[in-house]
mmCIF file of C-alpha atoms and ligand atoms in Angstrom:
data_model
loop_
_atom_site.group_PDB
_atom_site.id
_atom_site.type_symbol
_atom_site.label_atom_id
_atom_site.label_comp_id
_atom_site.label_asym_id
_atom_site.label_seq_id
_atom_site.Cartn_x
_atom_site.Cartn_y
_atom_site.Cartn_z
ATOM 1 C CA MET A 1 -7.257 4.202 -23.121
ATOM 2 C CA SER A 2 -4.947 6.440 -25.138
ATOM 3 C CA SER A 3 -6.990 9.629 -24.981
ATOM 4 C CA HIS A 4 -7.260 10.145 -21.230
ATOM 5 C CA LYS A 5 -5.055 12.228 -18.965
ATOM 6 C CA LEU A 6 -2.296 10.117 -17.404
ATOM 7 C CA CYS A 7 -3.152 9.366 -13.780
ATOM 8 C CA MET A 8 0.273 9.872 -12.175
ATOM 9 C CA ILE A 9 -0.810 10.029 -8.543
ATOM 10 C CA PRO A 10 0.099 7.571 -5.777
ATOM 11 C CA GLY A 11 -2.942 5.473 -6.586
ATOM 12 C CA PRO A 12 -5.154 4.766 -8.392
ATOM 13 C CA ILE A 13 -2.465 4.222 -10.999
ATOM 14 C CA GLU A 14 -2.628 3.620 -14.749
ATOM 15 C CA PHE A 15 -4.338 0.348 -15.659
ATOM 16 C CA HIS A 16 -3.171 -2.011 -18.406
ATOM 17 C CA ASP A 17 -5.786 -2.446 -21.152
ATOM 18 C CA ASP A 18 -5.889 -6.191 -20.408
ATOM 19 C CA VAL A 19 -6.722 -5.416 -16.766
ATOM 20 C CA LEU A 20 -9.627 -3.213 -17.821
ATOM 21 C CA GLN A 21 -10.724 -5.748 -20.425
ATOM 22 C CA ALA A 22 -10.850 -8.381 -17.687
ATOM 23 C CA MET A 23 -13.560 -6.336 -15.955
ATOM 24 C CA ALA A 24 -15.710 -6.125 -19.072
ATOM 25 C CA THR A 25 -17.132 -9.579 -18.490
ATOM 26 C CA PRO A 26 -20.752 -10.664 -18.529
ATOM 27 C CA ALA A 27 -22.552 -11.227 -15.249
ATOM 28 C CA THR A 28 -20.771 -14.129 -13.617
ATOM 29 C CA SER A 29 -21.825 -16.072 -10.554
ATOM 30 C CA HIS A 30 -19.367 -15.848 -7.686
ATOM 31 C CA VAL A 31 -19.548 -19.641 -7.491
ATOM 32 C CA ALA A 32 -19.232 -20.239 -11.245
ATOM 33 C CA PRO A 33 -16.584 -22.720 -12.398
ATOM 34 C CA ASN A 34 -14.915 -19.941 -14.401
ATOM 35 C CA PHE A 35 -14.652 -17.643 -11.378
ATOM 36 C CA ILE A 36 -13.607 -19.964 -8.530
ATOM 37 C CA PRO A 37 -10.090 -20.606 -9.933
ATOM 38 C CA ILE A 38 -9.644 -16.891 -10.647
ATOM 39 C CA LEU A 39 -9.933 -16.049 -6.964
ATOM 40 C CA GLY A 40 -8.056 -19.233 -6.021
ATOM 41 C CA GLU A 41 -5.118 -18.383 -8.293
ATOM 42 C CA SER A 42 -5.106 -14.756 -7.115
ATOM 43 C CA ILE A 43 -4.666 -15.994 -3.548
ATOM 44 C CA GLU A 44 -1.761 -18.183 -4.686
ATOM 45 C CA MET A 45 -0.096 -15.424 -6.713
ATOM 46 C CA LEU A 46 -0.310 -13.033 -3.783
ATOM 47 C CA ARG A 47 1.951 -15.409 -1.844
ATOM 48 C CA GLN A 48 4.524 -15.106 -4.628
ATOM 49 C CA VAL A 49 4.321 -11.309 -4.645
ATOM 50 C CA LEU A 50 4.926 -11.152 -0.887
ATOM 51 C CA PHE A 51 7.365 -14.106 -0.611
ATOM 52 C CA THR A 52 5.210 -15.758 2.016
ATOM 53 C CA SER A 53 3.569 -19.028 2.885
ATOM 54 C CA GLY A 54 1.050 -17.095 5.014
ATOM 55 C CA GLN A 55 -2.710 -16.745 4.582
ATOM 56 C CA PRO A 56 -3.896 -14.235 1.982
ATOM 57 C CA PHE A 57 -7.275 -12.502 2.148
ATOM 58 C CA ILE A 58 -8.882 -10.819 -0.877
ATOM 59 C CA ILE A 59 -12.068 -9.059 0.193
ATOM 60 C CA SER A 60 -14.263 -6.292 -1.250
ATOM 61 C CA GLY A 61 -13.260 -3.013 0.304
ATOM 62 C CA SER A 62 -10.291 -0.680 0.183
ATOM 63 C CA GLY A 63 -6.934 -0.524 1.941
ATOM 64 C CA THR A 64 -8.608 0.961 4.997
ATOM 65 C CA LEU A 65 -10.499 -2.290 5.588
ATOM 66 C CA GLY A 66 -7.075 -3.893 6.167
ATOM 67 C CA TRP A 67 -6.643 -1.633 9.207
ATOM 68 C CA ASP A 68 -10.027 -2.751 10.569
ATOM 69 C CA MET A 69 -9.229 -6.409 9.907
ATOM 70 C CA THR A 70 -5.876 -6.102 11.676
ATOM 71 C CA ALA A 71 -7.342 -4.222 14.620
ATOM 72 C CA CYS A 72 -10.484 -6.281 15.209
ATOM 73 C CA ASN A 73 -8.955 -9.727 14.664
ATOM 74 C CA LEU A 74 -5.517 -9.407 16.254
ATOM 75 C CA ILE A 75 -5.909 -6.800 18.983
ATOM 76 C CA GLU A 76 -8.071 -7.120 22.088
ATOM 77 C CA ALA A 77 -9.343 -4.074 23.969
ATOM 78 C CA GLY A 78 -6.754 -2.691 26.371
ATOM 79 C CA GLU A 79 -3.734 -4.115 24.554
ATOM 80 C CA ASP A 80 -0.843 -1.856 23.582
ATOM 81 C CA VAL A 81 0.121 -1.182 19.969
ATOM 82 C CA LEU A 82 3.147 0.797 18.806
ATOM 83 C CA VAL A 83 2.482 2.806 15.646
ATOM 84 C CA CYS A 84 5.515 3.941 13.667
ATOM 85 C CA ASN A 85 4.119 7.239 12.526
ATOM 86 C CA SER A 86 5.799 8.952 9.600
ATOM 87 C CA GLY A 87 2.744 10.920 8.485
ATOM 88 C CA TYR A 88 -0.955 10.925 7.661
ATOM 89 C CA PHE A 89 -1.477 7.168 7.437
ATOM 90 C CA GLY A 90 0.140 6.525 10.830
ATOM 91 C CA ASP A 91 -2.387 8.897 12.433
ATOM 92 C CA ARG A 92 -5.279 7.184 10.663
ATOM 93 C CA PHE A 93 -4.145 3.614 11.442
ATOM 94 C CA GLY A 94 -3.762 4.689 15.088
ATOM 95 C CA GLU A 95 -7.338 6.030 15.087
ATOM 96 C CA CYS A 96 -8.632 2.768 13.666
ATOM 97 C CA LEU A 97 -6.800 0.730 16.324
ATOM 98 C CA GLU A 98 -8.224 2.944 19.068
ATOM 99 C CA THR A 99 -11.723 2.356 17.689
ATOM 100 C CA TYR A 100 -11.300 -1.258 18.818
ATOM 101 C CA GLY A 101 -9.941 -0.314 22.232
ATOM 102 C CA ALA A 102 -6.213 -0.571 21.552
ATOM 103 C CA LYS A 103 -3.889 1.636 23.608
ATOM 104 C CA VAL A 104 -1.775 3.303 20.953
ATOM 105 C CA THR A 105 1.720 4.707 21.424
ATOM 106 C CA HIS A 106 3.046 6.686 18.457
ATOM 107 C CA HIS A 107 6.690 6.681 17.407
ATOM 108 C CA ARG A 108 6.471 10.000 15.548
ATOM 109 C CA VAL A 109 9.278 11.171 13.317
ATOM 110 C CA PRO A 110 9.743 14.618 11.751
ATOM 111 C CA VAL A 111 8.232 15.176 8.288
ATOM 112 C CA GLY A 112 10.407 13.515 5.656
ATOM 113 C CA GLU A 113 12.119 11.090 7.994
ATOM 114 C CA ALA A 114 11.704 7.338 8.372
ATOM 115 C CA PRO A 115 11.030 5.386 11.564
ATOM 116 C CA ASN A 116 14.203 4.819 13.539
ATOM 117 C CA PRO A 117 14.850 1.135 14.420
ATOM 118 C CA SER A 118 16.870 1.944 17.548
ATOM 119 C CA ALA A 119 14.202 4.344 18.830
ATOM 120 C CA VAL A 120 11.655 1.573 18.161
ATOM 121 C CA ALA A 121 13.793 -0.859 20.159
ATOM 122 C CA GLU A 122 13.895 1.562 23.112
ATOM 123 C CA LEU A 123 10.105 2.063 23.026
ATOM 124 C CA LEU A 124 9.557 -1.692 22.908
ATOM 125 C CA LYS A 125 11.447 -1.996 26.217
ATOM 126 C CA THR A 126 8.956 0.309 27.986
ATOM 127 C CA LYS A 127 5.971 -2.075 27.942
ATOM 128 C CA LYS A 128 4.582 -5.168 26.314
ATOM 129 C CA PHE A 129 3.256 -4.328 22.860
ATOM 130 C CA LYS A 130 0.887 -6.768 21.181
ATOM 131 C CA ALA A 131 1.785 -5.378 17.765
ATOM 132 C CA ILE A 132 3.825 -2.749 15.983
ATOM 133 C CA THR A 133 2.613 -1.127 12.781
ATOM 134 C CA ILE A 134 4.856 0.382 10.126
ATOM 135 C CA THR A 135 3.716 2.339 7.074
ATOM 136 C CA HIS A 136 6.050 0.948 4.410
ATOM 137 C CA VAL A 137 5.649 3.859 2.034
ATOM 138 C CA ASP A 138 4.069 6.842 3.703
ATOM 139 C CA THR A 139 2.015 8.183 0.824
ATOM 140 C CA SER A 140 1.803 11.587 2.516
ATOM 141 C CA THR A 141 5.583 12.113 2.504
ATOM 142 C CA GLY A 142 7.027 9.673 -0.033
ATOM 143 C CA VAL A 143 9.141 8.169 2.753
ATOM 144 C CA LEU A 144 10.171 4.514 2.532
ATOM 145 C CA ALA A 145 10.531 2.771 5.899
ATOM 146 C CA ASP A 146 13.171 0.089 6.385
ATOM 147 C CA ILE A 147 10.709 -2.566 7.504
ATOM 148 C CA LYS A 148 13.422 -5.226 7.509
ATOM 149 C CA ALA A 149 15.508 -3.266 10.040
ATOM 150 C CA VAL A 150 12.467 -2.441 12.193
ATOM 151 C CA ALA A 151 11.359 -6.101 12.158
ATOM 152 C CA GLU A 152 14.892 -7.128 13.199
ATOM 153 C CA ALA A 153 14.785 -4.706 16.125
ATOM 154 C CA VAL A 154 11.417 -6.154 17.166
ATOM 155 C CA LYS A 155 12.762 -9.725 17.000
ATOM 156 C CA LYS A 156 15.677 -8.783 19.255
ATOM 157 C CA VAL A 157 13.809 -6.829 21.918
ATOM 158 C CA SER A 158 10.233 -8.089 21.850
ATOM 159 C CA PRO A 159 9.927 -11.233 19.721
ATOM 160 C CA ASP A 160 6.245 -11.817 20.601
ATOM 161 C CA THR A 161 5.178 -8.457 19.182
ATOM 162 C CA LEU A 162 3.371 -8.909 15.871
ATOM 163 C CA VAL A 163 4.903 -6.940 12.997
ATOM 164 C CA VAL A 164 2.199 -5.311 10.870
ATOM 165 C CA VAL A 165 3.068 -3.504 7.639
ATOM 166 C CA ASP A 166 0.750 -1.028 5.939
ATOM 167 C CA GLY A 167 1.863 -1.788 2.395
ATOM 168 C CA VAL A 168 -1.008 -0.054 0.631
ATOM 169 C CA CYS A 169 1.454 2.117 -1.291
ATOM 170 C CA SER A 170 4.292 -0.425 -1.520
ATOM 171 C CA VAL A 171 3.058 -3.913 -2.405
ATOM 172 C CA GLY A 172 4.013 -4.392 -6.041
ATOM 173 C CA SER A 173 6.579 -1.588 -6.098
ATOM 174 C CA GLU A 174 8.913 -2.181 -3.143
ATOM 175 C CA GLU A 175 10.669 -5.341 -2.028
ATOM 176 C CA ILE A 176 8.819 -7.145 0.778
ATOM 177 C CA ARG A 177 10.049 -10.556 1.925
ATOM 178 C CA MET A 178 7.387 -11.305 4.444
ATOM 179 C CA ASP A 179 8.633 -14.661 5.753
ATOM 180 C CA ALA A 180 12.383 -13.958 5.597
ATOM 181 C CA TRP A 181 11.976 -10.614 7.357
ATOM 182 C CA GLY A 182 9.553 -11.923 9.992
ATOM 183 C CA VAL A 183 6.592 -9.757 8.999
ATOM 184 C CA ASP A 184 3.235 -11.014 10.344
ATOM 185 C CA VAL A 185 0.742 -8.899 8.424
ATOM 186 C CA VAL A 186 0.972 -7.033 5.140
ATOM 187 C CA LEU A 187 -2.144 -5.154 4.158
ATOM 188 C CA THR A 188 -2.730 -3.459 0.833
ATOM 189 C CA ALA A 189 -5.328 -2.548 -1.780
ATOM 190 C CA SER A 190 -5.881 -3.217 -5.465
ATOM 191 C CA GLN A 191 -5.446 0.303 -6.840
ATOM 192 C CA LYS A 192 -1.885 1.225 -5.998
ATOM 193 C CA ALA A 193 1.197 -0.682 -7.196
ATOM 194 C CA LEU A 194 -0.888 -3.818 -7.804
ATOM 195 C CA GLY A 195 -2.315 -1.981 -10.800
ATOM 196 C CA ALA A 196 -6.017 -2.909 -10.639
ATOM 197 C CA PRO A 197 -9.030 -0.650 -10.118
ATOM 198 C CA PRO A 198 -9.983 0.291 -6.538
ATOM 199 C CA GLY A 199 -12.360 -2.065 -4.772
ATOM 200 C CA LEU A 200 -10.314 -4.790 -3.107
ATOM 201 C CA SER A 201 -8.762 -4.997 0.334
ATOM 202 C CA ILE A 202 -5.856 -7.409 0.126
ATOM 203 C CA MET A 203 -3.728 -8.839 2.881
ATOM 204 C CA ALA A 204 -1.467 -11.682 3.906
ATOM 205 C CA VAL A 205 -1.167 -12.948 7.463
ATOM 206 C CA SER A 206 1.563 -15.177 8.927
ATOM 207 C CA GLU A 207 0.784 -18.543 10.447
ATOM 208 C CA ARG A 208 1.919 -17.118 13.792
ATOM 209 C CA ALA A 209 -0.588 -14.248 13.583
ATOM 210 C CA ILE A 210 -3.375 -16.635 12.601
ATOM 211 C CA GLY A 211 -2.459 -18.570 15.766
ATOM 212 C CA VAL A 212 -2.714 -15.371 17.842
ATOM 213 C CA PHE A 213 -6.093 -14.649 16.229
ATOM 214 C CA LYS A 214 -7.369 -18.156 17.034
ATOM 215 C CA ALA A 215 -6.163 -17.918 20.646
ATOM 216 C CA ARG A 216 -7.888 -14.600 21.413
ATOM 217 C CA LYS A 217 -10.072 -14.521 24.492
ATOM 218 C CA THR A 218 -12.645 -11.848 23.701
ATOM 219 C CA PRO A 219 -15.202 -11.869 20.860
ATOM 220 C CA ILE A 220 -14.310 -10.076 17.629
ATOM 221 C CA PRO A 221 -16.044 -6.686 17.718
ATOM 222 C CA ASN A 222 -16.875 -6.560 14.013
ATOM 223 C CA TYR A 223 -19.145 -8.519 11.707
ATOM 224 C CA TYR A 224 -17.932 -8.155 8.084
ATOM 225 C CA ALA A 225 -14.191 -7.972 8.905
ATOM 226 C CA ASN A 226 -14.195 -11.065 11.139
ATOM 227 C CA TRP A 227 -11.626 -13.596 9.871
ATOM 228 C CA THR A 228 -13.663 -16.442 11.391
ATOM 229 C CA ARG A 229 -16.058 -15.806 8.524
ATOM 230 C CA TRP A 230 -13.426 -15.210 5.828
ATOM 231 C CA LEU A 231 -10.848 -17.933 6.537
ATOM 232 C CA PRO A 232 -13.112 -20.791 5.360
ATOM 233 C CA ILE A 233 -14.018 -18.753 2.279
ATOM 234 C CA MET A 234 -10.386 -18.165 1.301
ATOM 235 C CA ASN A 235 -9.573 -21.827 1.974
ATOM 236 C CA ALA A 236 -12.524 -22.995 -0.134
ATOM 237 C CA TYR A 237 -11.625 -20.860 -3.157
ATOM 238 C CA GLU A 238 -8.040 -22.023 -2.911
ATOM 239 C CA ALA A 239 -9.293 -25.619 -2.880
ATOM 240 C CA ARG A 240 -11.384 -24.645 -5.960
ATOM 241 C CA LYS A 241 -14.651 -25.193 -4.101
ATOM 242 C CA PRO A 242 -17.692 -22.907 -4.093
ATOM 243 C CA SER A 243 -18.340 -21.030 -0.888
ATOM 244 C CA TYR A 244 -20.201 -17.953 0.284
ATOM 245 C CA PHE A 245 -20.122 -15.411 3.061
ATOM 246 C CA ALA A 246 -20.498 -12.048 1.288
ATOM 247 C CA THR A 247 -20.484 -11.697 -2.482
ATOM 248 C CA PRO A 248 -16.978 -11.072 -3.803
ATOM 249 C CA ALA A 249 -16.446 -8.223 -6.280
ATOM 250 C CA VAL A 250 -16.279 -10.660 -9.193
ATOM 251 C CA GLN A 251 -15.166 -8.202 -11.884
ATOM 252 C CA ASN A 252 -12.556 -6.561 -9.625
ATOM 253 C CA VAL A 253 -11.127 -9.992 -8.890
ATOM 254 C CA PHE A 254 -10.918 -10.724 -12.638
ATOM 255 C CA ALA A 255 -8.939 -7.480 -13.009
ATOM 256 C CA LEU A 256 -6.667 -8.207 -10.042
ATOM 257 C CA HIS A 257 -6.003 -11.702 -11.388
ATOM 258 C CA THR A 258 -4.898 -10.264 -14.737
ATOM 259 C CA SER A 259 -2.635 -7.732 -13.051
ATOM 260 C CA LEU A 260 -1.112 -10.316 -10.689
ATOM 261 C CA LYS A 261 -0.421 -12.588 -13.675
ATOM 262 C CA GLN A 262 1.463 -9.735 -15.347
ATOM 263 C CA ILE A 263 3.421 -9.008 -12.152
ATOM 264 C CA VAL A 264 4.419 -12.641 -11.652
ATOM 265 C CA ALA A 265 5.327 -12.995 -15.350
ATOM 266 C CA GLN A 266 7.499 -9.873 -15.199
ATOM 267 C CA GLY A 267 9.260 -11.298 -12.128
ATOM 268 C CA LEU A 268 9.421 -9.481 -8.814
ATOM 269 C CA GLU A 269 13.137 -8.640 -9.080
ATOM 270 C CA ALA A 270 12.604 -7.052 -12.498
ATOM 271 C CA ARG A 271 9.596 -5.184 -11.156
ATOM 272 C CA PHE A 272 11.494 -3.725 -8.201
ATOM 273 C CA ALA A 273 14.335 -2.701 -10.556
ATOM 274 C CA ALA A 274 11.888 -1.012 -12.961
ATOM 275 C CA HIS A 275 10.413 1.016 -10.104
ATOM 276 C CA LYS A 276 13.905 2.060 -8.976
ATOM 277 C CA GLU A 277 14.788 3.189 -12.515
ATOM 278 C CA ALA A 278 11.603 5.216 -12.971
ATOM 279 C CA SER A 279 12.037 6.749 -9.533
ATOM 280 C CA LYS A 280 15.650 7.713 -10.228
ATOM 281 C CA LYS A 281 14.583 9.440 -13.419
ATOM 282 C CA VAL A 282 11.806 11.440 -11.743
ATOM 283 C CA LYS A 283 13.944 12.394 -8.744
ATOM 284 C CA GLN A 284 16.854 13.413 -10.979
ATOM 285 C CA ALA A 285 14.502 15.582 -13.056
ATOM 286 C CA CYS A 286 13.272 17.256 -9.863
ATOM 287 C CA ALA A 287 16.869 17.891 -8.772
ATOM 288 C CA ASP A 288 17.674 19.321 -12.221
ATOM 289 C CA LEU A 289 14.748 21.712 -11.803
ATOM 290 C CA GLY A 290 16.107 22.778 -8.407
ATOM 291 C CA LEU A 291 13.179 21.190 -6.547
ATOM 292 C CA LYS A 292 13.530 19.786 -3.043
ATOM 293 C CA LEU A 293 12.072 16.410 -2.089
ATOM 294 C CA VAL A 294 10.017 15.885 1.070
ATOM 295 C CA PRO A 295 12.067 12.823 2.167
ATOM 296 C CA THR A 296 15.193 14.143 3.876
ATOM 297 C CA GLY A 297 17.444 11.648 2.091
ATOM 298 C CA LEU A 298 17.333 9.542 -1.069
ATOM 299 C CA GLY A 299 18.171 6.475 1.022
ATOM 300 C CA HIS A 300 14.660 6.517 2.497
ATOM 301 C CA ALA A 301 12.681 7.808 -0.478
ATOM 302 C CA ALA A 302 10.017 5.585 -2.007
ATOM 303 C CA ASN A 303 10.527 4.106 -5.472
ATOM 304 C CA GLY A 304 6.870 4.201 -6.504
ATOM 305 C CA MET A 305 6.179 7.865 -5.800
ATOM 306 C CA THR A 306 7.881 11.206 -5.267
ATOM 307 C CA ALA A 307 6.808 13.995 -2.901
ATOM 308 C CA VAL A 308 8.253 17.358 -3.937
ATOM 309 C CA TYR A 309 8.125 20.869 -2.483
ATOM 310 C CA TYR A 310 6.911 23.618 -4.817
ATOM 311 C CA PRO A 311 9.546 26.137 -5.720
ATOM 312 C CA GLU A 312 9.392 29.483 -3.879
ATOM 313 C CA GLY A 313 6.270 31.438 -4.867
ATOM 314 C CA VAL A 314 4.436 28.538 -6.560
ATOM 315 C CA VAL A 315 1.237 27.046 -5.115
ATOM 316 C CA ALA A 316 -0.929 24.031 -5.911
ATOM 317 C CA THR A 317 -3.457 26.076 -7.860
ATOM 318 C CA ASP A 318 -0.630 27.262 -10.156
ATOM 319 C CA LEU A 319 0.961 23.935 -10.916
ATOM 320 C CA LEU A 320 -1.595 21.128 -10.792
ATOM 321 C CA PRO A 321 -4.093 22.577 -13.331
ATOM 322 C CA LYS A 322 -1.211 23.399 -15.694
ATOM 323 C CA MET A 323 0.110 19.853 -15.484
ATOM 324 C CA ALA A 324 -3.403 18.564 -16.146
ATOM 325 C CA ALA A 325 -3.571 20.798 -19.212
ATOM 326 C CA HIS A 326 -0.387 19.024 -20.338
ATOM 327 C CA GLY A 327 -2.203 15.701 -19.906
ATOM 328 C CA VAL A 328 -0.822 14.622 -16.531
ATOM 329 C CA VAL A 329 -2.778 14.374 -13.287
ATOM 330 C CA ALA A 330 -0.562 14.893 -10.215
ATOM 331 C CA ALA A 331 -1.674 14.992 -6.567
ATOM 332 C CA GLY A 332 -1.546 17.801 -4.018
ATOM 333 C CA GLY A 333 -0.131 17.593 -0.519
ATOM 334 C CA LEU A 334 -1.668 15.425 2.222
ATOM 335 C CA HIS A 335 0.506 15.746 5.332
ATOM 336 C CA VAL A 336 -1.224 18.370 7.527
ATOM 337 C CA ASP A 337 2.000 20.134 8.521
ATOM 338 C CA ILE A 338 3.068 20.876 4.938
ATOM 339 C CA ALA A 339 -0.015 20.193 2.772
ATOM 340 C CA PRO A 340 -0.045 23.473 0.774
ATOM 341 C CA LYS A 341 3.714 23.391 0.203
ATOM 342 C CA TYR A 342 4.237 20.248 -1.846
ATOM 343 C CA PHE A 343 2.827 17.926 -4.486
ATOM 344 C CA ARG A 344 3.052 14.222 -5.222
ATOM 345 C CA LEU A 345 3.773 12.148 -8.301
ATOM 346 C CA GLY A 346 3.073 8.439 -8.612
ATOM 347 C CA HIS A 347 5.237 6.226 -10.819
ATOM 348 C CA MET A 348 4.055 2.702 -10.243
ATOM 349 C CA GLY A 349 2.997 -0.364 -12.177
ATOM 350 C CA ILE A 350 2.858 -0.152 -15.952
ATOM 351 C CA SER A 351 3.944 3.498 -15.838
ATOM 352 C CA THR A 352 7.459 2.253 -14.970
ATOM 353 C CA ASP A 353 7.656 0.377 -18.294
ATOM 354 C CA PRO A 354 10.384 2.220 -20.235
ATOM 355 C CA ALA A 355 8.469 1.456 -23.440
ATOM 356 C CA ARG A 356 5.613 3.666 -22.196
ATOM 357 C CA PRO A 357 5.782 7.455 -22.332
ATOM 358 C CA ASP A 358 4.296 7.998 -18.849
ATOM 359 C CA VAL A 359 7.420 8.984 -16.907
ATOM 360 C CA ASP A 360 8.846 11.225 -19.651
ATOM 361 C CA ALA A 361 5.432 12.813 -20.205
ATOM 362 C CA THR A 362 5.198 13.555 -16.486
ATOM 363 C CA ILE A 363 8.662 15.113 -16.358
ATOM 364 C CA ASN A 364 7.895 17.190 -19.462
ATOM 365 C CA ALA A 365 4.547 18.345 -18.082
ATOM 366 C CA LEU A 366 6.291 19.403 -14.871
ATOM 367 C CA LYS A 367 9.061 21.254 -16.726
ATOM 368 C CA GLU A 368 6.724 23.047 -19.095
ATOM 369 C CA SER A 369 4.228 23.974 -16.391
ATOM 370 C CA LEU A 370 6.963 25.467 -14.201
ATOM 371 C CA ALA A 371 8.361 27.378 -17.183
ATOM 372 C CA GLU A 372 4.886 28.780 -17.974
ATOM 373 C CA ILE A 373 4.385 29.862 -14.354
ATOM 374 C CA LYS A 374 7.774 31.558 -14.360
ATOM 375 C CA ALA A 375 7.087 33.307 -17.674
ATOM 376 C CA ALA A 376 3.701 34.564 -16.439
ATOM 377 C CA LYS A 377 5.297 36.020 -13.294
ATOM 378 C CA ASN A 378 7.997 37.943 -15.194
HETATM 379 C C1 PLP B 1 -3.928 4.747 0.158
HETATM 380 C C2 PLP B 1 -3.406 4.310 1.461
HETATM 381 C C3 PLP B 1 -4.231 3.812 2.463
HETATM 382 C C4 PLP B 1 -5.722 3.786 2.358
HETATM 383 O O1 PLP B 1 -6.131 2.954 1.336
HETATM 384 P P1 PLP B 1 -7.614 3.113 0.724
HETATM 385 O O2 PLP B 1 -7.601 2.107 -0.381
HETATM 386 O O3 PLP B 1 -7.708 4.518 0.250
HETATM 387 O O4 PLP B 1 -8.575 2.817 1.790
HETATM 388 C C5 PLP B 1 -3.649 3.351 3.628
HETATM 389 N N1 PLP B 1 -2.330 3.402 3.797
HETATM 390 C C6 PLP B 1 -1.486 3.876 2.865
HETATM 391 C C7 PLP B 1 -0.035 3.879 3.111
HETATM 392 C C8 PLP B 1 -2.007 4.357 1.667
HETATM 393 O O5 PLP B 1 -1.191 4.839 0.744
#
């Protein structure tokens, strides 16, 4: 994979050769003895990654399917949900919840800021919320939410409210201690910090939330995403027994399994530290270039990605193609209020390995591209 442009966006991220190799397998039955333990072990390793004894789900789909699964299984029509909205993905999660009849209240914060735990506490006093959702890393702003502090506020003011974390851009790069912090749902996808190709919707659900799901009064308004169908499947694979509801993405699961094995072998603490180091380097380089970050403070900036404003007079069509010509793919803006004004760099997974050139190559591509733009304007 040496001759491709580095994919330094906030997902999909660079894949390890072993992860790709794991997909290059012959046709394999989803109930074959060499596949069942692969899915079973992936379920077990996911618990280690999230520090939870909860119920993992690994299902064909993308991160978005995690929103549908949360909404259709845990929320009943007419119930209130509080969405901590720090950008694009808060809007979208809210839309998904409303599709299933939830009454959504948004806790919106200005661009670049993180949800405010005391504001959340005040909102929770206004009515009974079935759940609160928090985007852990808002991929549209590079903001890192303090999910531990928000979960603490929820426990104090409204302990029955389920705490749901959109960790699509944080699982595998940011610390999440699901059980210790009292988080009920973490949803993610294979292609961001978990370092596998896109194709899998991945989540973990607390025992308490499974209880809420089982006690619901109205039918689940979805077919494929219904946990009644998936719980026995996950339990069977974990018990190393064949089972079938809808064919799993066998090759994607092989890839995820390989990536999870690498993550667990590296150790979560070491992985979080590696992401912090890579992030520091990228953010320092941006500061050295006089560039301003979208997050309003480093204390709430993500460690797996960086959102950066273009310097005065530079636009996406100047910078991104130049960086690509230097071998690095970066992403444009996504937050509607500022989309043309900033760009995004991902630095997750194997790209944080100091033995790999990815981070330095990205910084160099940025430096050289900006210098070329400046030279052309003079
Ligand atoms: C990427 C992303 C999603 C959507 O995931 P898909 O895999 O594209 O469906 C949701 N939330 C966040 C925070 C994301 O970064």
